[in-house]
Coordinates of C-alpha atoms in Angstrom, one line a residue:
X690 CA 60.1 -48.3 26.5
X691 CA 58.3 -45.0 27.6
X692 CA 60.6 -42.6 26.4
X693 CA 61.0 -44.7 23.0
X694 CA 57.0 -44.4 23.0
X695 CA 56.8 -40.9 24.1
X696 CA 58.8 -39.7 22.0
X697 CA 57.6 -40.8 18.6
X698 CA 53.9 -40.2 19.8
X699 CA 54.7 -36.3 21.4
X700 CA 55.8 -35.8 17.7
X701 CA 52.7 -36.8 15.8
X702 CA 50.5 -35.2 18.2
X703 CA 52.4 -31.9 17.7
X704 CA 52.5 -32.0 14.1
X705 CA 49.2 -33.0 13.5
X706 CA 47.6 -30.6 15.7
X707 CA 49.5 -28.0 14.4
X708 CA 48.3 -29.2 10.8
X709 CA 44.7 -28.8 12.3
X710 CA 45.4 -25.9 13.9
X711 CA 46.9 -24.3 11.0
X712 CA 44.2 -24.9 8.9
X713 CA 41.4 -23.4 11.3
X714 CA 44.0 -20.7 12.0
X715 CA 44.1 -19.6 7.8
X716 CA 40.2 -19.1 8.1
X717 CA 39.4 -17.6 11.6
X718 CA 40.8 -14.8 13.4
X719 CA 44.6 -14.8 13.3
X720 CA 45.9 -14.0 16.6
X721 CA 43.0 -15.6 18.9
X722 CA 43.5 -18.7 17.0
X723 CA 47.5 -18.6 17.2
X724 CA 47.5 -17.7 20.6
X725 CA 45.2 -20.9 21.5
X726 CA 47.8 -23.1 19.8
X727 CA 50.3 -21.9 21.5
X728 CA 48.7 -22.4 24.9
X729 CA 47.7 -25.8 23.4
X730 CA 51.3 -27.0 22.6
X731 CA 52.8 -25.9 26.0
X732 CA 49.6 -27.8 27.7
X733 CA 50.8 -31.1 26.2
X734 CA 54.4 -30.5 27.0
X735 CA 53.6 -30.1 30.7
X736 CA 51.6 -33.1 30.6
X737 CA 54.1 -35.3 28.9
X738 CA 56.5 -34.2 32.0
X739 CA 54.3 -34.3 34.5
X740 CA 51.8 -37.3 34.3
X741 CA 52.9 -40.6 33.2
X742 CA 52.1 -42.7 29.9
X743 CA 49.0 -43.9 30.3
X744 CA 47.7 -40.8 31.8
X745 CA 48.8 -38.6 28.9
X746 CA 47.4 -41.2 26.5
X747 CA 44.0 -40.6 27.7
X748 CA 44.1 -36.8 27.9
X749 CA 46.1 -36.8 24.8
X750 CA 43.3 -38.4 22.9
X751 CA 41.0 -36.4 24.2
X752 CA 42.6 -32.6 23.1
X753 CA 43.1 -34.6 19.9
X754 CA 39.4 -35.3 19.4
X755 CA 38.5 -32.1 20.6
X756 CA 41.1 -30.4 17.8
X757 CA 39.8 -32.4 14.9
X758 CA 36.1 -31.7 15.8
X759 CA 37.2 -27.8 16.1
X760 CA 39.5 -28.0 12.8
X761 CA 36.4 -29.7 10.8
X762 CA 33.7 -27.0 12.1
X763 CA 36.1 -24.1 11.6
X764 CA 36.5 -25.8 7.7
X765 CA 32.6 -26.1 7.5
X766 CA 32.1 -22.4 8.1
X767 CA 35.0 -21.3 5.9
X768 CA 33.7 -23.5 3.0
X769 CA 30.6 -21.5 3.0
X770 CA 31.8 -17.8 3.4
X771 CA 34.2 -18.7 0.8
X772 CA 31.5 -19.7 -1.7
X773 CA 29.6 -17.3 -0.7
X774 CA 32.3 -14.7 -1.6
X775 CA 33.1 -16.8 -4.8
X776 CA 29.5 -16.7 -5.9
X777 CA 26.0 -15.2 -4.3
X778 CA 23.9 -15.5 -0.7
X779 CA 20.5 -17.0 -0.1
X780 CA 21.3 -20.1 -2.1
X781 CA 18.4 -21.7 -0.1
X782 CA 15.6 -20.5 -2.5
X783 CA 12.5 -21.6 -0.3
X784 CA 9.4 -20.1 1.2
X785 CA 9.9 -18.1 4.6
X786 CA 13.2 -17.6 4.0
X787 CA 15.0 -14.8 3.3
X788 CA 18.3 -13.7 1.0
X789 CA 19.1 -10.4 2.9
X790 CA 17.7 -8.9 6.1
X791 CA 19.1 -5.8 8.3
X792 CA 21.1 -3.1 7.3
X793 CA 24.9 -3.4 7.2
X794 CA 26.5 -0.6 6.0
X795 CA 25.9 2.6 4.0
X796 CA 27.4 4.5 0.8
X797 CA 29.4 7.7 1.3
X798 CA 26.3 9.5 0.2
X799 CA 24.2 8.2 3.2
X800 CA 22.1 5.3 1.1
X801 CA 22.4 2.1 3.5
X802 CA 22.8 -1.3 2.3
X803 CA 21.1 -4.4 3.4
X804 CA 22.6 -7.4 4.7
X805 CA 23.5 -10.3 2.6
X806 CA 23.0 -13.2 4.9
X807 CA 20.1 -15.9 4.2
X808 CA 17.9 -16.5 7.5
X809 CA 14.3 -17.5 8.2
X810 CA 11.4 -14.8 8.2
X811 CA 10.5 -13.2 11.5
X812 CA 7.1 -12.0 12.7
X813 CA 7.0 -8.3 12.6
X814 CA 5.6 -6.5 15.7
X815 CA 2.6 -4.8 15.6
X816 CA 3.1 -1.5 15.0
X817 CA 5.5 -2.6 12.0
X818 CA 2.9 -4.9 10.7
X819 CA 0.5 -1.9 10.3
X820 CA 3.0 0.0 8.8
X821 CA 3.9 -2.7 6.7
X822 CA 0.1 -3.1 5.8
X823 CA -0.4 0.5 4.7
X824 CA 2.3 0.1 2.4
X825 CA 2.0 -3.5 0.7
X826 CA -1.6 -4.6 1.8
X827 CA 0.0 -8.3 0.1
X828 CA 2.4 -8.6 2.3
X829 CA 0.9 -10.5 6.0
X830 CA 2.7 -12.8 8.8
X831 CA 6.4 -12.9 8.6
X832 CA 8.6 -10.7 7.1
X833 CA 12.1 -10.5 5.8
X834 CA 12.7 -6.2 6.7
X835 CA 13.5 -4.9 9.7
X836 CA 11.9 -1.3 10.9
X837 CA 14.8 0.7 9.1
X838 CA 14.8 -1.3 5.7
X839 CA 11.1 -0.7 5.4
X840 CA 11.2 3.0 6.6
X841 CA 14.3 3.6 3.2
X842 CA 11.9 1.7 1.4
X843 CA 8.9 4.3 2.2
X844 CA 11.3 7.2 1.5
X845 CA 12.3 5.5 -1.9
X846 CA 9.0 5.2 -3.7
X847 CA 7.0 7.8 -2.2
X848 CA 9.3 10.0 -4.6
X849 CA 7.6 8.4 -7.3
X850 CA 3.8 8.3 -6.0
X851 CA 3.4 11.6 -7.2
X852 CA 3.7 10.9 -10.6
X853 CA 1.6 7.5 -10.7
X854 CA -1.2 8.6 -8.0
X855 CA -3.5 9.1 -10.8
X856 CA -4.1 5.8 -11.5
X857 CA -4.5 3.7 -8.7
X858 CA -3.7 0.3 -10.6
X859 CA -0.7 1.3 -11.4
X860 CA -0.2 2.5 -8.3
X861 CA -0.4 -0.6 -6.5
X862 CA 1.5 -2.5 -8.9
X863 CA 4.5 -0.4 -9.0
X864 CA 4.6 -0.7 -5.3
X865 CA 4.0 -4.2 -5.4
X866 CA 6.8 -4.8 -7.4
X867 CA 9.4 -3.4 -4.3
X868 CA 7.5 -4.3 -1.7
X869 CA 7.9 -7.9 -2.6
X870 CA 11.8 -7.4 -3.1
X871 CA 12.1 -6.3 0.1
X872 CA 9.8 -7.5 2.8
X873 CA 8.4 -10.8 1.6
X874 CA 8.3 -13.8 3.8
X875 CA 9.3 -15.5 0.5
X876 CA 12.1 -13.1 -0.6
X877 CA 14.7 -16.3 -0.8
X878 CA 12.7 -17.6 -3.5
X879 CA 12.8 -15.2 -6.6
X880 CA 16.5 -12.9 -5.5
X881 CA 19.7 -13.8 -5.3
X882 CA 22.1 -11.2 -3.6
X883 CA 25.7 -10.9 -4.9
X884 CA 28.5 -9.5 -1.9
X885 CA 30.9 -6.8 -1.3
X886 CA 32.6 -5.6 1.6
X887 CA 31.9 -1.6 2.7
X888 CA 33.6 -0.9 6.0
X889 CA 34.9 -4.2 6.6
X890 CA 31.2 -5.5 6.7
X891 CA 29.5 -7.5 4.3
X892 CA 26.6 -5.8 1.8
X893 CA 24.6 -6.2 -0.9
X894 CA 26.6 -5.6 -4.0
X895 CA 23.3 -5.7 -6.3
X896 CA 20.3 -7.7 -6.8
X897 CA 18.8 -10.3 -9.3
X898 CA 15.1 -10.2 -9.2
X899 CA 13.5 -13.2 -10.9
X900 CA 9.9 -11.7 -12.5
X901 CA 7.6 -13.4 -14.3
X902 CA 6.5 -11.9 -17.8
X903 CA 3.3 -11.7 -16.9
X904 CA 3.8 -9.3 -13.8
X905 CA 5.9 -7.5 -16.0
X906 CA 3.5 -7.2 -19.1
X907 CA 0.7 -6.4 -16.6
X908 CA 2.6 -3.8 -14.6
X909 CA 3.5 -1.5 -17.7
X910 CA 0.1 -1.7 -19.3
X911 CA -1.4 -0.4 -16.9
X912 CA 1.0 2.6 -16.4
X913 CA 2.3 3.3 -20.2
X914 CA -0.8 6.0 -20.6
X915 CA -1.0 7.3 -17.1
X916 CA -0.4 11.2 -17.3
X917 CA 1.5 13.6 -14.8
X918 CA -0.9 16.2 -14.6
X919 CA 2.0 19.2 -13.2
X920 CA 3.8 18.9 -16.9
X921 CA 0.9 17.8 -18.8
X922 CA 3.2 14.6 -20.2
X923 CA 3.1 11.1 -19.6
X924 CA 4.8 9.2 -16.2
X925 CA 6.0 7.1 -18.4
X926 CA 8.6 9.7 -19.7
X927 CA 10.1 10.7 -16.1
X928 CA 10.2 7.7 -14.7
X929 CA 10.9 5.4 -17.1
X930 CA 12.9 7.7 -19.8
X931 CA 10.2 7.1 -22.2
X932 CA 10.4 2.9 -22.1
X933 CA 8.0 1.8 -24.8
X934 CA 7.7 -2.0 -23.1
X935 CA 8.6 -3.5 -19.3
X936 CA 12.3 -4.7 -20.1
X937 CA 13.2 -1.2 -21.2
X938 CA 11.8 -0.1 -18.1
X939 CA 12.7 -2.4 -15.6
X940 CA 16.2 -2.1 -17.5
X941 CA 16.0 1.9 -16.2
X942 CA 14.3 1.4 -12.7
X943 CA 17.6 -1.3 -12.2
X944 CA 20.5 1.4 -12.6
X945 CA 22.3 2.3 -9.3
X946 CA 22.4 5.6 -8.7
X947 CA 25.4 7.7 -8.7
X948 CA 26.7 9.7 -5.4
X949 CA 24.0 11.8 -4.1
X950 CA 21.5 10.7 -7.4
X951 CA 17.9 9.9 -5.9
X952 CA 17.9 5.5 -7.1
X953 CA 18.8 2.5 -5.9
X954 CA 22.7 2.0 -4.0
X955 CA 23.1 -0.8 -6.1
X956 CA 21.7 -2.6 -9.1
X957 CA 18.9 -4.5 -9.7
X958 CA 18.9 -6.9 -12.7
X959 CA 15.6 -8.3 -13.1
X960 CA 15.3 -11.4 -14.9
X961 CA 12.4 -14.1 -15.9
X962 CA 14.2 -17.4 -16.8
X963 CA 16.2 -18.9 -14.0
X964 CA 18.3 -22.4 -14.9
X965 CA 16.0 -25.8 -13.4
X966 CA 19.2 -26.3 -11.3
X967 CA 19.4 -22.6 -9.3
X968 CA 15.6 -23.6 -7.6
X969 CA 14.3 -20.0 -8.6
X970 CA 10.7 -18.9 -8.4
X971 CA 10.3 -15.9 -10.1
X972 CA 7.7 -13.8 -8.4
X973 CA 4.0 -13.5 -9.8
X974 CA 2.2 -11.8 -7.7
X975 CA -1.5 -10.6 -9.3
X976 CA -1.2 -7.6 -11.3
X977 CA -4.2 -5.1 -11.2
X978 CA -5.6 -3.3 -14.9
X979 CA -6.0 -0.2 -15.3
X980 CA -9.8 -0.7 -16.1
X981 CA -10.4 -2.6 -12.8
X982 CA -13.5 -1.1 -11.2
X983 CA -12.2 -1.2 -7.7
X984 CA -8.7 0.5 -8.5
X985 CA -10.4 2.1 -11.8
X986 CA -8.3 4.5 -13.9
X987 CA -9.5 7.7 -15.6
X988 CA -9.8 7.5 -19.1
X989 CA -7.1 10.0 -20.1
X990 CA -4.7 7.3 -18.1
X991 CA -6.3 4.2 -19.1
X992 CA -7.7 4.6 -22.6
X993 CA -8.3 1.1 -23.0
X994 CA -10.9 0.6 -20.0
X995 CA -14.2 -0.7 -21.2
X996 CA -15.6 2.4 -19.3
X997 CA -13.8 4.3 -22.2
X998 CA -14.0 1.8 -24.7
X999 CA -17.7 4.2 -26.3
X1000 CA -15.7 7.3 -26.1
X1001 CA -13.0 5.8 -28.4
X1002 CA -15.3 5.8 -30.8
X1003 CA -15.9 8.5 -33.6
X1004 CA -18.7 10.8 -32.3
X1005 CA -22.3 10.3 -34.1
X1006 CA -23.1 13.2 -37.2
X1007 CA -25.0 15.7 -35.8
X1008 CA -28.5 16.0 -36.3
X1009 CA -29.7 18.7 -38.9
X1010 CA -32.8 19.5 -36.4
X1011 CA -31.0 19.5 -33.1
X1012 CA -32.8 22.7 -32.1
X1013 CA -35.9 22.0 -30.2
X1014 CA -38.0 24.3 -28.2
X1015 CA -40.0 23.4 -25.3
X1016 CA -43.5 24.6 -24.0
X1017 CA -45.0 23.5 -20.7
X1018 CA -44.4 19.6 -21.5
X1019 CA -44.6 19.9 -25.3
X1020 CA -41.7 19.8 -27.3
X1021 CA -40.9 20.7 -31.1
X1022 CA -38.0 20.7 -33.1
X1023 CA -37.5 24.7 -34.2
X1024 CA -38.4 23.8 -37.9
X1025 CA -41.7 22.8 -36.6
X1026 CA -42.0 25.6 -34.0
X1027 CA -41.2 27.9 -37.6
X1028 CA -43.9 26.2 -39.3
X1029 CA -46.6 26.8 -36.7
X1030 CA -45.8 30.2 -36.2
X1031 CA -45.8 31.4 -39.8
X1032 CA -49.2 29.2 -40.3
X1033 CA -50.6 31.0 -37.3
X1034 CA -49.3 34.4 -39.2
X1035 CA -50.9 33.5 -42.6
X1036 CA -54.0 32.2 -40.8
X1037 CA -54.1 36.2 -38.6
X1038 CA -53.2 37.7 -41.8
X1039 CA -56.4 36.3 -44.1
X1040 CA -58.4 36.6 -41.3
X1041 CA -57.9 40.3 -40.7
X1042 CA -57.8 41.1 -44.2
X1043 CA -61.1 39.5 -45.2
X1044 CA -62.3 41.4 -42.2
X1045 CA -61.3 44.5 -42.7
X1046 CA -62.1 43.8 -46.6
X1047 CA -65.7 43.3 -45.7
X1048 CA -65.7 46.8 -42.9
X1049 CA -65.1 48.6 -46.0
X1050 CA -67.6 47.4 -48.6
X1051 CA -70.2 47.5 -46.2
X1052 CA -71.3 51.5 -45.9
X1053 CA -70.4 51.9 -49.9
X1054 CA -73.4 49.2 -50.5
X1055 CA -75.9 50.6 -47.7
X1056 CA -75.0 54.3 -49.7
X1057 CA -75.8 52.9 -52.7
X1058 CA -79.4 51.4 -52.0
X1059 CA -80.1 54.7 -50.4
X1060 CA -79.3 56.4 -53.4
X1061 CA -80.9 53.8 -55.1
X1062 CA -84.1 54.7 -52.8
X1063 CA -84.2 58.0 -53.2
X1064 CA -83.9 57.8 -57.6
X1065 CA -87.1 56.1 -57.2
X1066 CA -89.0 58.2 -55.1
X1067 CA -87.5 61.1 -57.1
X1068 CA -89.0 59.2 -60.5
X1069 CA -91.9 59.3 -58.6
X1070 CA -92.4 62.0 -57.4
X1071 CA -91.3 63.9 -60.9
X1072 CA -93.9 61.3 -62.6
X1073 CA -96.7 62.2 -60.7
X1074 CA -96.0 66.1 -61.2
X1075 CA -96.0 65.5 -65.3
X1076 CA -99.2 63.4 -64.9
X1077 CA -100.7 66.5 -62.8
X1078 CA -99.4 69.0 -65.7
X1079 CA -100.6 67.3 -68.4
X1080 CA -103.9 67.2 -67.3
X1081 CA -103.6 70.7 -66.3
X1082 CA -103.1 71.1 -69.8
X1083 CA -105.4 69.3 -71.2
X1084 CA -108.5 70.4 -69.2
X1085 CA -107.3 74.6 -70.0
X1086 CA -107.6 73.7 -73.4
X1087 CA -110.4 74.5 -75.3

C-alpha cells in the first residue's frame, strides 16, 4: 500500500513543482532559479527514501505550499515588468508619487537618463531643498529628483537663461515648466514615462507631459516679444526657431537631441487632453504676465503691459509755441518774449526820437526871438534917429 501510494504521489509532486518551477524559472534569473529546482527535486527524493509516509506527507505539503506561494509571487512581479515593457511606468497617476526618480544610465555622449520606476516622493535634505528653492521657489516638501537629476537639470536650462533674463516673467515660467517635470512631489500625476534598456538597465525612453492650455498660452505670451539684447532679435527666434504659438514651441523644446547636440536625451511630447480612463492631471501651475508688477517686463519685451499700454499710442502734435523762455519765476512763450521786446524797441525808439526832435528845435527858436529882439531895438533905435533928423531939419530951415 505505501509503495502503490508513494509512487503515484512522488510523480505529481515532481511534475507539478516542476510546472511551478518552470514558470518562475521563464521570468527570474535562469541559473539561480534552475539550480534551486534541482536541489529541490533531489530534497524530495531523499525524503521519500529516508522518512516514511506519513512523515513525507507532511513535509511534502509543506515545500508544496511554499512552491506555489513562490511560483504566484515570481508571476505577480513578472506580470508587471512585462506591462510595463509592453506599455509605460508610473501608471499610478496620484499626488506624492513619482513616474521616474534616480539616474540609470547615460547616452554615449555623456547625457544621463532617469530611472523609469514609479515610487513615493522623498523629503529632500537640507542643503538640496535650498538648492531646490533657488531654482523652482514652487516646488516645497517632498521631491521626486535626487541631487544629480536636479544638478543636469541646472546645467540644462541655465543655457537658456541668458536669452530670457530680460524678462523676469518669462523667466520664471520657462523654468517652471521643467522644474515641475522633474522634481515635483506630484510628477506621477501629469507624465507618463515610456522604457528602454541602455546598458542592460532600464531608462527613460521619452516623456509625455500632460499641460494644460492655459499654462501653455500663458507661458508663450509672456515670452513671444522678449528680446536678446547680444543679436538685437527676439528669444523667440533661438530658442524656439521662430514659433509663432506654444504648440509650435513646445513641439521644438520636445526634440531629443542628437549626439553631442546641447537638448534633451530623449523626447518630450507634451500633450493637454489625456483619455478619463488614463487618471491624468495635466499640470497648471500659475503662470506669471509679462506686465506683472512684481516680475515686471520692460516695455521693448512686453509691449502689451499697461505700464506701456500710453506709449503705444501715437505721440500728441506738437505745439506751434513750444519755445518758452524763463525769467526769475516768469515764464513766456518766445512769441510773447518777441512781442515785448520789439514793444520795448518801438517804445525806446519814439522816445528818443521825440527827444532828440525836441534838442534840436530848441536853440533855432531861442535864436530866433533874439533876432526877433534885436529887429526891434534896431527899428527903434533907426526911428528915433529919423525923428531927431527931421527935426534937425525942420528947425535949420528958414
Amino acid at each position: 500500500m505505501s509503495k502503490r501510494f508513494s509512487r503515484p504521489f512522488t510523480d505529481m509532486w515532481f511534475f507539478s513543482s516542476r510546472f511551478i518551477l518552470h514558470l518562475t524559472c521563464s521570468y527570474t534569473d535562469y541559473v539561480t532559479v534552475c539550480l534551486f529546482r534541482i536541489t529541490i527535486h533531489t530534497s524530495l527524493s531523499t525524503l521519500v527514501k529516508a522518512t516514511g509516509m506519513k512523515k513525507m506527507r507532511i513535509l511534502a505539503r509543506c515545500l508544496l505550499v511554499m512552491l506555489f506561494v513562490v511560483g504566484v509571487v515570481g508571476l505577480q512581479r513578472d506580470r508587471r515588468l512585462l506591462q510595463a515593457n509592453n506599455s509605460t511606468n508610473g501608471e499610478r497617476h496620484t499626488s506624492d508619487y513619482c513616474a521616474m526618480y534616480r539616474i540609470c544610465g547615460a547616452r554615449s555622449d555623456g547625457k544621463v537618463l532617469n530611472c523609469p520606476f514609479g515610487s513615493p516622493s522623498v523629503k529632500p535634505s537640507e542643503l538640496l531643498s535650498a538648492k531646490i528653492q533657488s531654482l523652482c521657489p514652487s516646488i516645497t516638501g517632498n521631491v521626486c529628483c535626487t541631487e544629480d537629476q536636479f544638478d543636469t537639470l541646472r546645467s540644462q536650462v541655465q543655457q537658456a537663461i541668458p536669452f530670457l533674463v530680460g524678462c523676469p516673467a518669462c523667466l520664471r515660467n520657462f523654468l517652471n515648466l521643467f522644474c515641475e517635470l522633474t522634481c515635483s512631489p506630484n510628477q506621477s500625476q501629469f507624465i507618463n514615462v515610456p522604457i528602454s534598456t541602455v546598458g542592460g538597465n532600464s531608462t527613460v525612453d521619452g516623456i509625455e507631459y500632460y499641460i494644460t492650455d492655459a499654462f501653455g498660452e500663458g507661458l508663450f505670451e509672456s515670452c513671444k516679444n522678449v528680446k536678446f539684447g547680444t543679436l538685437n532679435s527676439r528669444a523667440m527666434d533661438l530658442l524656439g526657431d521662430g514659433a509663432t504659438n506654444f504648440r509650435v514651441w513646445f513641439a521644438f523644446l520636445g526634440k531629443k537631441a542628437g549626439l553631442g547636440v546641447p537638448g534633451s536625451p530623449y523626447s518630450i511630447t507634451f500633450l493637454s487632453d489625456a483619455p478619463a480612463s488614463l487618471g491624468v492631471l495635466p499640470m497648471n501651475l500659475s503662470v506669471y504676465s509679462c506686465g506683472d508688477a512684481s516680475l515686471g517686463c520692460s516695455c521693448g519685451d512686453c509691449p502689451s503691459s499697461v505700464s506701456c499700454s500710453n506709449s503705444a499710442l501715437p505721440p500728441p502734435p506738437p505745439k506751434r509755441s513750444s519755445c518758452s523762455v524763463k525769467i526769475g519765476s516768469l515764464r513766456a512763450t518766445c512769441i510773447e518774449f518777441s512781442l515785448t521786446i520789439v514793444y520795448i524797441v518801438l517804445v525806446s525808439a519814439f522816445l528818443g526820437w521825440g527827444l532828440f526832435h525836441r534838442r534840436k528845435t530848441s536853440p533855432t527858436s531861442k535864436k530866433t526871438e533874439e533876432l526877433s529882439d534885436a529887429s526891434t531895438v534896431t527899428h527903434g533905435d533907426t526911428e528915433k534917429d529919423n525923428g531927431a533928423s527931421l527935426q534937425d531939419t525942420c528947425c535949420t530951415m528958414p
